[in-house]
Amino acid sequence: MRIATILLASLAAANPANPLWATELPKLSFQHHDWELACDNTRTCRAAGYHAEEGRNRPLSVLLERRAGPGQAFDVKLRLGDADDGIDLPATLAMQVDGRGLGTVELKDAESIGSLNASQAQALLRAVAGAGKVSWRAGGRTWTLSGKGASAVLLKMDEFQGRLGTPGAAMRKGSRPEQDVLPALPAPVVTAAPVAAGELAPLGKQEERILLATLRKTAGNEDCDDLAAIATGESKFAYAPLTSTTMLVSARCWRGAYNEGHGYWVANRKPPFAPALVTQSGTDYDKGVIGAAHKGRGIGDCWGHDEWVWDGRRFVHTASSTTGMCRGIAAGGGWTLPTLVSRRPAAGAR
């Protein structure tokens, strides 16, 4: 499926020439059965678990977030699927682990998300790390969390954050000093540069032919099959100014059942165009920011998102995330699970 290829390859599109990305940033995506893990370049990890996919189970998901560094606790949230038999979701759930009551969880806002307290979070961790059963009840209905895949995901999280063998490890606790845990890393700072004002008129026919021929010969454009539509007049280039001498060129590269991707290139305004590829899976552009949003399946309950920001010389890959598994949790996805984050100073800030 094309979306899977996009999500796996997205981080590779970061420009290695930029000093922010000169060294490989830590990141991790992992999925096993009903659980998945996303760890970003600050070493923050987020694990999401779901109801069992087999059988008739009410949709729910939990999110276990843990920052890097010694002594960091889990922040655990619960979210119910918002399309459960057309019945209004409850505001309060009674939590049980192996049939033992553990108080209640309050669900807030229209998204039906609740936070587990420290004792509930620890009980959930112990249960899913072993063979325990975690469920929530309200109004005669039961939502059950699958533990299938949880131990493998938690082990990967411990390994990524350097917690294996420490007292704070989720899976393999030991006596190794907590201070040995890997520290958090700062999110890279990307300063967005203004782009030139105004609009660019389309190139003349001869210049467009030169540009098209250049793009077709450029290494890395093998996946832009729809460039052929430019030659036949079925599709067109779009242009946006970047500086007084450079522009952003875009054209559709591919189209699937419910996604399409556009190529974006930084090029000179006049020949020789010398185009430099940013991405072949973009979906929108606005004032120096290229975005990419792609559905995991047609109903739109799971998405992948990426962003590139113009820094005055090139577009820097600044964000990459998914919304979790396609499990019917919510339209637009259940969570934000990033593998790449950055900071952008506010306008005027130094």
XYZ file of C-alpha atoms in Angstrom:
350
model
C 0.000 0.000 0.000
C 1.455 3.357 -1.045
C 0.777 5.065 2.279
C 3.040 2.571 4.078
C 5.893 3.356 1.701
C 5.413 7.072 2.246
C 5.445 6.813 6.019
C 8.510 4.577 6.142
C 10.481 6.753 3.735
C 9.416 10.184 4.957
C 12.333 10.846 7.293
C 14.800 9.962 4.569
C 13.641 13.079 2.733
C 15.280 15.386 5.289
C 18.051 17.370 3.630
C 21.397 15.993 4.872
C 23.198 19.162 3.803
C 21.481 21.132 6.563
C 23.627 21.157 9.736
C 20.541 20.434 11.844
C 20.317 17.030 10.208
C 24.036 16.451 9.621
C 24.002 13.420 11.923
C 21.395 10.696 12.034
C 18.684 11.600 14.537
C 17.330 8.882 16.826
C 13.877 7.684 15.838
C 11.889 4.491 15.935
C 8.634 3.101 14.564
C 7.559 -0.391 15.553
C 4.314 -2.334 15.439
C 3.443 -5.760 16.825
C -0.069 -7.211 16.840
C -2.374 -4.735 18.650
C 0.350 -2.364 19.849
C 2.628 0.165 18.188
C 5.493 2.453 19.177
C 6.763 5.802 17.903
C 9.886 7.402 19.400
C 10.972 10.817 18.154
C 14.306 12.599 17.840
C 14.093 14.007 21.401
C 13.887 10.380 22.629
C 10.297 10.816 23.783
C 8.384 7.579 23.150
C 4.671 6.982 22.708
C 3.148 3.507 22.734
C -0.450 2.963 21.659
C -2.487 -0.159 22.401
C -5.899 -1.052 21.030
C -8.796 -3.462 21.323
C -8.220 -6.845 19.712
C -8.756 -6.681 15.984
C -10.297 -10.142 15.872
C -13.877 -10.538 17.030
C -16.514 -7.962 17.922
C -14.723 -5.670 20.347
C -15.694 -2.146 21.217
C -13.059 0.266 19.857
C -10.675 1.856 22.332
C -7.035 2.859 22.560
C -4.559 3.763 25.279
C -1.549 6.030 24.842
C 1.528 5.543 27.030
C 3.876 8.520 26.721
C 7.280 8.665 28.382
C 9.915 11.354 28.077
C 13.580 10.439 27.986
C 15.869 10.700 30.985
C 16.118 9.262 34.500
C 13.082 9.095 36.755
C 10.467 9.778 34.088
C 7.003 8.338 34.725
C 4.462 7.210 32.144
C 1.616 9.525 31.222
C -1.293 7.230 30.266
C -4.453 8.275 28.453
C -7.536 6.346 27.367
C -9.713 7.074 24.351
C -12.908 5.335 23.298
C -13.837 4.908 19.653
C -16.352 7.555 18.672
C -18.411 5.374 16.343
C -19.499 2.697 18.796
C -22.890 1.360 17.618
C -24.220 4.901 17.291
C -24.593 5.143 21.088
C -23.415 8.148 23.058
C -20.162 7.469 24.864
C -20.110 7.608 28.675
C -18.443 10.356 30.691
C -17.183 7.996 33.416
C -15.727 4.504 33.172
C -15.035 1.965 35.909
C -11.586 0.424 35.432
C -10.773 -3.210 36.178
C -7.579 -5.242 36.010
C -8.092 -9.010 36.212
C -11.563 -8.346 37.624
C -10.284 -6.087 40.417
C -11.775 -2.607 40.578
C -9.326 0.292 40.205
C -11.575 3.318 40.498
C -12.910 5.387 37.647
C -11.615 7.316 34.668
C -13.309 10.560 33.644
C -13.614 11.153 29.907
C -13.531 14.796 28.896
C -14.365 16.899 25.868
C -15.910 15.697 22.649
C -12.963 13.390 22.004
C -13.779 11.135 24.994
C -10.205 11.115 26.315
C -9.373 10.437 29.957
C -6.160 10.355 31.987
C -5.265 7.455 34.242
C -3.897 8.245 37.688
C -0.507 6.901 38.805
C -1.831 3.709 40.421
C -4.097 2.940 37.461
C -1.210 3.515 35.046
C 1.096 1.168 36.964
C -1.575 -1.523 37.166
C -2.154 -1.276 33.418
C 1.579 -1.533 32.735
C 1.970 -4.619 34.895
C -1.035 -6.262 33.266
C -0.101 -5.704 29.619
C 3.541 -6.586 30.295
C 2.309 -9.982 31.449
C -0.954 -11.782 30.832
C -3.353 -9.540 32.732
C -6.731 -8.351 31.476
C -7.544 -4.630 31.447
C -11.077 -3.383 30.841
C -13.432 -0.476 31.466
C -17.178 -0.660 32.061
C -20.112 1.738 31.858
C -23.832 1.364 31.244
C -23.655 -2.399 30.818
C -20.952 -2.146 28.147
C -17.336 -3.277 28.388
C -14.250 -2.022 26.549
C -11.307 -4.425 26.700
C -7.679 -3.602 25.942
C -5.665 -6.195 24.058
C -2.292 -7.033 25.556
C -1.121 -8.832 22.427
C 2.110 -7.182 21.320
C 2.455 -4.963 24.394
C 5.517 -6.652 25.893
C 7.454 -6.416 22.635
C 6.564 -2.726 22.258
C 7.490 -1.874 25.849
C 10.767 -3.746 25.502
C 11.580 -1.724 22.379
C 10.761 1.483 24.254
C 13.052 0.546 27.147
C 15.840 -0.303 24.727
C 15.465 2.946 22.768
C 15.550 5.072 25.929
C 18.403 3.107 27.518
C 16.297 1.824 30.430
C 16.965 -1.922 30.186
C 18.231 -3.266 33.490
C 17.303 -0.147 35.484
C 14.672 0.091 38.241
C 12.475 2.218 35.983
C 12.381 -0.182 33.044
C 8.925 -1.283 31.980
C 10.004 -4.828 31.099
C 13.463 -5.897 32.224
C 14.062 -4.206 35.565
C 17.441 -4.421 37.206
C 19.911 -2.682 39.488
C 21.743 -0.656 36.878
C 21.774 2.992 38.095
C 18.864 5.105 36.925
C 21.345 7.827 36.007
C 22.602 5.582 33.210
C 19.349 6.168 31.306
C 19.871 8.128 28.089
C 19.101 11.848 28.444
C 16.488 13.743 26.494
C 17.696 15.551 23.383
C 16.611 19.078 22.436
C 14.304 19.472 19.478
C 16.185 21.143 16.608
C 15.299 24.786 16.048
C 14.293 25.719 12.511
C 13.921 29.403 11.713
C 11.420 29.938 8.924
C 12.476 32.505 6.348
C 10.047 34.780 4.516
C 9.383 33.999 0.887
C 9.209 36.553 -1.891
C 5.868 38.297 -2.259
C 3.568 38.095 -5.240
C 2.804 35.376 -7.719
C 4.762 33.861 -10.565
C 3.341 33.667 -14.041
C 3.610 30.298 -15.786
C 6.760 29.728 -17.807
C 6.654 29.908 -21.563
C 6.127 26.696 -23.511
C 9.775 26.360 -24.473
C 10.985 26.951 -20.891
C 8.456 24.440 -19.566
C 9.721 21.846 -22.021
C 13.266 22.454 -20.757
C 12.104 22.213 -17.138
C 10.170 19.002 -17.790
C 13.129 17.401 -19.548
C 15.398 18.416 -16.649
C 13.042 16.945 -14.048
C 12.756 13.696 -15.953
C 16.529 13.333 -16.017
C 17.050 14.318 -12.383
C 18.132 11.454 -10.129
C 15.452 10.538 -7.621
C 12.455 11.312 -9.829
C 11.723 7.722 -10.831
C 8.537 7.697 -8.719
C 7.012 10.762 -10.387
C 5.134 8.881 -13.098
C 2.577 11.639 -13.639
C 5.171 13.997 -15.110
C 4.076 12.391 -18.369
C 0.739 14.186 -17.954
C 2.573 17.525 -18.196
C 3.847 16.637 -21.657
C 0.351 15.750 -22.891
C -1.277 18.817 -21.356
C -3.402 16.783 -18.930
C -1.651 18.370 -15.965
C 0.257 21.579 -15.301
C 3.158 22.879 -13.272
C 2.468 25.320 -10.446
C 4.989 27.956 -9.426
C 5.547 29.966 -6.251
C 8.285 32.546 -5.569
C 10.914 31.819 -2.942
C 13.632 34.422 -3.536
C 14.342 36.905 -6.319
C 16.101 34.150 -8.267
C 14.502 30.901 -7.092
C 11.037 29.396 -7.122
C 9.114 26.366 -5.927
C 7.859 24.154 -8.730
C 5.176 21.556 -8.115
C 3.359 18.940 -10.149
C 1.330 15.853 -9.399
C 3.542 12.771 -9.198
C 1.121 9.948 -8.457
C -2.493 9.199 -7.646
C -4.024 6.293 -5.721
C -7.494 5.252 -4.650
C -7.759 7.944 -1.941
C -4.378 9.702 -1.915
C -2.236 11.624 -4.323
C 1.247 13.040 -4.035
C 2.773 16.109 -5.603
C 6.431 16.653 -6.320
C 7.995 19.867 -5.036
C 11.322 21.157 -6.344
C 13.383 24.257 -5.572
C 14.579 25.620 -8.928
C 16.052 28.685 -10.536
C 13.507 30.978 -12.109
C 15.284 30.777 -15.463
C 17.304 28.075 -17.239
C 19.385 26.293 -16.164
C 16.688 25.409 -13.636
C 18.874 23.011 -11.582
C 15.875 21.616 -9.640
C 16.412 20.146 -6.172
C 13.764 17.677 -4.998
C 12.051 18.273 -1.652
C 9.420 15.522 -1.726
C 7.260 13.591 -4.161
C 4.416 13.117 -1.683
C 3.377 16.659 -0.806
C -0.257 17.642 -0.705
C -0.256 21.399 -0.029
C 1.934 24.514 0.103
C 1.464 27.840 1.847
C 3.960 30.674 2.470
C 7.116 28.635 2.822
C 5.610 25.466 4.278
C 5.043 22.242 2.336
C 2.650 19.767 3.931
C 1.818 16.139 3.277
C -1.280 14.387 4.599
C -2.208 10.874 3.495
C -4.957 8.500 4.561
C -4.117 4.991 5.670
C -7.493 3.856 4.338
C -10.537 5.366 2.710
C -12.637 6.110 5.808
C -9.918 8.414 7.107
C -9.444 7.037 10.640
C -5.651 6.894 10.256
C -3.275 9.387 8.636
C 0.371 10.178 8.039
C 1.595 13.780 8.205
C 4.848 15.502 7.204
C 6.038 19.093 6.977
C 8.941 20.927 5.327
C 9.835 24.568 6.130
C 11.771 27.041 3.977
C 14.793 28.378 5.888
C 15.985 30.762 3.193
C 18.184 28.237 1.396
C 16.292 24.968 1.360
C 13.230 23.194 2.726
C 13.975 21.449 6.023
C 12.003 18.380 7.051
C 10.580 19.561 10.386
C 7.808 17.112 11.310
C 6.723 13.540 10.672
C 3.959 11.648 12.437
C 1.073 9.243 12.119
C -2.238 9.114 13.973
C -1.910 5.444 14.904
C -3.422 2.229 13.621
C -6.511 2.080 11.446
C -8.820 0.864 14.215
C -11.846 3.151 13.953
C -10.940 5.272 16.973
C -11.816 8.634 15.425
C -12.199 10.432 12.137
C -8.807 11.951 11.446
C -7.052 9.460 13.730
C -6.834 8.744 17.417
C -3.437 10.099 18.497
C -0.415 12.051 17.318
C 2.600 9.717 17.174
C 5.616 11.692 15.933
C 9.001 10.375 14.917
C 10.352 13.826 13.981
C 9.720 17.058 15.889
C 11.321 20.503 15.806
C 10.819 23.986 17.205
C 10.121 27.137 15.260
C 10.768 30.445 17.030
C 7.829 32.846 17.075
C 8.017 35.737 14.637
C 10.415 38.346 15.977
C 11.981 35.971 18.534
C 15.749 35.462 18.643
